[in-house]
Amino acid sequence: MSRLAVKGEESRLVTSFEELQCLKHIGSLSPLPHQTDTARRVLFEMSGRAILADEVGLGKTIEAGLILKEYLVRGLVSKVLILVPASLVLQWVRELNSKFGIPAIAQKKVYSWGNDIVVASMDTAKRDPHQEILLNEEYDMLIIDEAHKLKNKKTTNYQFIQKLRKKYCLLLTATPVQNDLSELFNLITLLKPGQLGRQGDFAANFVVDKRRPKNQDQLKDELAKVMIRNRRGEGPVKFTKRTVRNNLLQLSPDEQSLYDGVTSFVKDQYQASGGNLSSMLSLVTLQREVCSSRDAVFVTLVNLSKKLPEDSPLRDRIWELVHLIKAIKANTKAEKAIELIQNMNEKVIVFTEYRATQEYLLNYFRDYGLVSVPYRGGMNRGKKDWMMDLFRGKAQVMIATEAGGEGINLQFCHHMINFDLPWNPMRVEQRIGRVHRLGQSNDVKIHNLSTKGTIEEHILNLLHEKINMFEMVIGGLDVILERLEKKESIEKSLYKIMLESGTDEEIRHKLSSLGDSLHHIKEELEADSIPQQLREEEA
Amino acid sequence: MSLTPQEIHQHVLSYLEATECQIMEKSPHHLTVKLSPQADKMLTNRPYYWGFVERTGAPAETLSFNFVFDPPAYEELLQRQTTPDTRSGTAPPPGQDPVLSRYYGSAPLLPVLGPGRVQREDIIYGSRRLAQIWDASREEGRCLYLFEEPDAEARPKTRSAALDQWLGVCFKVEFSCDLKREELHFLAISLSRKTILSGFDKQLQDRKLSPRLPEYVHTRPAVLTLSEAASMLENHLIQQLSGLDYTWANQARIRLAEELAIIDSYYEDLLQEPDEEKKSAIQEQYQNRRSEMVWQYEPKITLSALTSGLFHLYSSGSGLS
């Protein structure tokens, strides 16, 4: 027995200061070369205090897991605190458990802090009574995901982290510099105060104005000591291509008359309300819903009429529309979708914006003998997992209403159908990101369904042709939008355009100018190459 | 150092045999085993269950496991075993209940719960279970008391043979700063002659040891008490360690000094703060950062004894005298 113990101990022995041990301990996972390189650099060059600033989708979590595992194997770390956004807590726990065999637990009650490896949300951690417990503790390792939320020195988050006592520390963020170079300085101060000199020195030595650094080479050298940034496109990771097919469909006469009816209803209401935008949002939604399915628009109409007083003349108009709905027998888009799916004969995920459409499609597909599962934000964790498993197993189709937030990772599927489109480009990107991510080995095929002569056609036009959204490399989009939305959110501008324009021609014109301004920002960003270069060279 | 599936198999098997577990099925790739109460207590983390069993005297039901060491090979083996079944006419597809599926078309097998359930577990290098088995064996094999068995023919049985008492200790030495390295030292000291041997595990390798006192032997009287012997071993090891290369520690100290200098310069200005309240907050932060750095970089050497034992060996053995 003791001989066995010695043998076991012998094989676990860490014989060298400089060798990655963790790789032998994680059988099921084979990290990519850039991930192991990053882990090695953090461990042996940066002494375990670093900013991991890889671009989205390069596996920062994996890198952090590798580093953590290595320290655990070496016995240098036992008490660990991992702070992440609330929606990612369970995902982190599951990844650490399943991929790395690290016994992490999610913080649920106050006593959870007593465990060795705890994943918690920042917002919980900084509140009483948790804060006090954490500040009295000494952590061997602190990992913070989405660390760009700590860019502002004055926030309670920042001050809280500043007070935590830790030995090793990893900050994970995809966007270390969003607006201002001093954000970067603040992040590094959390990690290693003084690495970039004092606040005054930093401003004097490295900053010309907010976005433009000077003494680039020197700054780059200093940064390289604490930050690692791997970029898409360059180097080891090759992403597969995206191909986009737009299917422009002609509405059936019944559907078209409903659309026209709803459109005139919406326009009348808008004029009647005297251009009050906020109350009209639900009305444009009506228009969008018509393009999706009659079920969706029906639900909204009924809710609308319930809100109105008994004797309102509007009620009659609404009921007229409802009668139009009853006349519709078929859904052009659903027919097209089923045709697409049957031709593909592979796993496919269908995205829609509306619950009612989701229900309708579930029934519709079932009638055609297709096995499909739903996925929506309101489901609890367990049900979501179950749906994912079903989709991975026997179901051919998943119909989802929600893409963002907690990551659903669907690398095994490479077809997606946008049954209707969200108006926010970021949400489109999130949808695509579910499928087109690290580990996807096939080219991703995106099918957009849109209907001729409706608002949908305009939106698709804007997203597809003006910003070339579907084929663009991810990463740039958020910056573009952030700049555009300084004036007004893009969704709101779109609503405004839709409501205020009288004719199709006018809509087209306004959208094209919006598209141009997006395009302009994009070019501006590319020309504004100095911070860009900085980011590039950091890699 | 990593281990091959075969070696892991060997390790697990020797643990299971040492704890007298009942091995039900065995192939080069897997082991199906019903744990003994001893192993169950160590491995399954069911203190409440065992507390219940001990208090009520209920018959204990231990868990069964199917340990798989080479998952792909095992899967293949399973496939080969199931294929002949499916070919023989009406047999249901795998994963279906043979009786129910005849009536309901599709009836997935229900997982067997309770006694009789065999949990499958893949054991590869780095899995929790393996670490647990090592820890358990370390726990249970912490102290040893063993005698060398005589070679049956070589020794005449007319005269009692003398056995030397050796105190053997396996030390683990950890060198740590912001990085870490470890070494094992297996040392032994003869209680009657005060000689110290290193690499004692190699000496033990070829000898047959048993926990029972063999016939016709006697032990040489000890001149050292156990605690004297232990402290001699310790001193010996410390002396050995002091002769090692310590550039790593010096480098760590240099790194520490550099980091501290950076922190010092950063806070130098901030500490000029006139407002007393703010100043004390900054002072505290500064001290925290400094102590973190020391905690992280300060070189340390830790010594711990993994296992130890009293070994009674023939002195005539090679290299021992």
Coordinates of C-alpha atoms in Angstrom, one line a residue, chain B residues 5-116:
Chain B
P5 CA -3.2 3.3 -19.0
Q6 CA -1.5 -0.1 -18.2
E7 CA 0.4 1.5 -15.3
I8 CA -2.8 3.1 -14.0
H9 CA -4.5 -0.2 -14.3
Q10 CA -1.7 -1.7 -12.3
H11 CA -2.0 1.0 -9.6
V12 CA -5.7 0.7 -9.2
L13 CA -5.6 -3.0 -9.2
S14 CA -3.0 -3.2 -6.5
Y15 CA -5.0 -0.8 -4.4
L16 CA -8.2 -2.8 -4.9
E17 CA -6.4 -6.0 -4.1
A18 CA -4.7 -4.6 -1.0
T19 CA -8.1 -3.5 0.3
E20 CA -9.6 -6.9 -0.5
C21 CA -12.2 -5.7 -3.0
Q22 CA -14.1 -8.3 -5.0
I23 CA -13.1 -8.1 -8.6
M24 CA -15.9 -9.3 -10.8
E25 CA -14.7 -8.7 -14.3
K26 CA -11.4 -7.9 -15.8
S27 CA -9.9 -7.1 -19.2
P28 CA -6.8 -5.2 -20.2
H29 CA -9.0 -2.1 -20.6
H30 CA -11.3 -2.3 -17.6
L31 CA -12.1 -3.6 -14.2
T32 CA -15.5 -4.2 -12.7
V33 CA -15.3 -4.3 -9.0
K34 CA -17.4 -4.5 -5.8
L35 CA -15.6 -2.4 -3.2
S36 CA -14.8 -3.8 0.2
P37 CA -16.1 -1.8 3.1
Q38 CA -12.7 -0.4 3.7
A39 CA -12.3 0.9 0.2
D40 CA -15.9 2.1 0.1
K41 CA -15.2 4.2 3.2
M42 CA -12.1 5.7 1.6
L43 CA -13.4 6.3 -1.9
T44 CA -17.1 6.9 -2.1
N45 CA -17.5 9.8 0.3
R46 CA -20.5 8.5 2.1
P47 CA -19.9 9.3 5.8
Y48 CA -23.6 9.4 6.6
Y49 CA -24.2 6.0 5.1
W50 CA -21.4 4.4 7.0
G51 CA -22.5 6.2 10.2
F52 CA -25.9 4.7 9.7
V53 CA -24.5 1.2 9.1
E54 CA -22.3 1.3 12.2
R55 CA -25.0 2.5 14.5
T56 CA -27.9 0.3 13.4
G57 CA -25.8 -2.7 12.5
A58 CA -27.6 -3.0 9.2
P59 CA -25.8 -5.1 6.6
A60 CA -23.5 -2.8 4.6
E61 CA -24.0 -2.6 0.9
T62 CA -20.9 -1.4 -0.9
L63 CA -20.9 0.3 -4.3
S64 CA -19.7 -1.3 -7.5
F65 CA -17.8 0.4 -10.1
N66 CA -16.8 -0.2 -13.7
F67 CA -13.4 1.4 -14.0
V68 CA -12.4 2.0 -17.6
F69 CA -8.7 2.7 -18.3
D70 CA -8.6 3.0 -22.0
P71 CA -12.1 4.4 -23.0
P72 CA -11.7 4.0 -26.9
A73 CA -10.4 0.5 -26.6
Y74 CA -13.1 -0.4 -24.2
E75 CA -15.8 1.0 -26.4
E76 CA -14.5 -1.1 -29.2
L77 CA -14.6 -4.2 -27.0
L78 CA -18.2 -3.4 -26.1
Q79 CA -19.2 -3.0 -29.7
R80 CA -17.6 -6.3 -30.6
Q81 CA -19.6 -8.0 -27.9
T82 CA -22.9 -6.5 -28.9
T83 CA -22.8 -6.9 -32.6
P84 CA -23.4 -10.7 -32.7
D85 CA -26.6 -10.1 -30.6
T86 CA -28.2 -7.6 -33.0
R87 CA -27.6 -9.9 -35.9
S88 CA -29.5 -12.8 -34.4
G89 CA -32.9 -11.9 -35.8
T90 CA -35.4 -10.1 -33.6
A91 CA -33.1 -8.7 -30.8
P92 CA -33.9 -5.1 -30.0
P93 CA -31.4 -2.4 -30.8
P94 CA -28.9 -1.7 -28.1
G95 CA -30.0 0.7 -25.3
Q96 CA -33.5 -0.6 -25.5
D97 CA -35.3 -2.7 -22.9
P98 CA -35.7 -6.1 -24.5
V99 CA -39.1 -6.9 -23.0
L100 CA -40.8 -3.5 -23.0
S101 CA -39.7 -2.5 -26.4
R102 CA -41.6 -5.4 -27.9
Y103 CA -44.9 -3.8 -26.7
Y104 CA -44.1 -0.1 -26.8
G105 CA -41.8 0.1 -29.8
S106 CA -39.3 2.3 -28.1
A107 CA -38.4 1.8 -24.5
P108 CA -35.1 3.1 -23.4
L109 CA -33.3 1.1 -20.7
L110 CA -33.9 2.6 -17.3
P111 CA -30.7 3.2 -15.3
V112 CA -30.4 0.6 -12.6
L113 CA -30.5 2.2 -9.2
G114 CA -29.8 1.0 -5.7
P115 CA -27.8 -2.2 -5.1
G116 CA -26.6 -3.9 -8.2

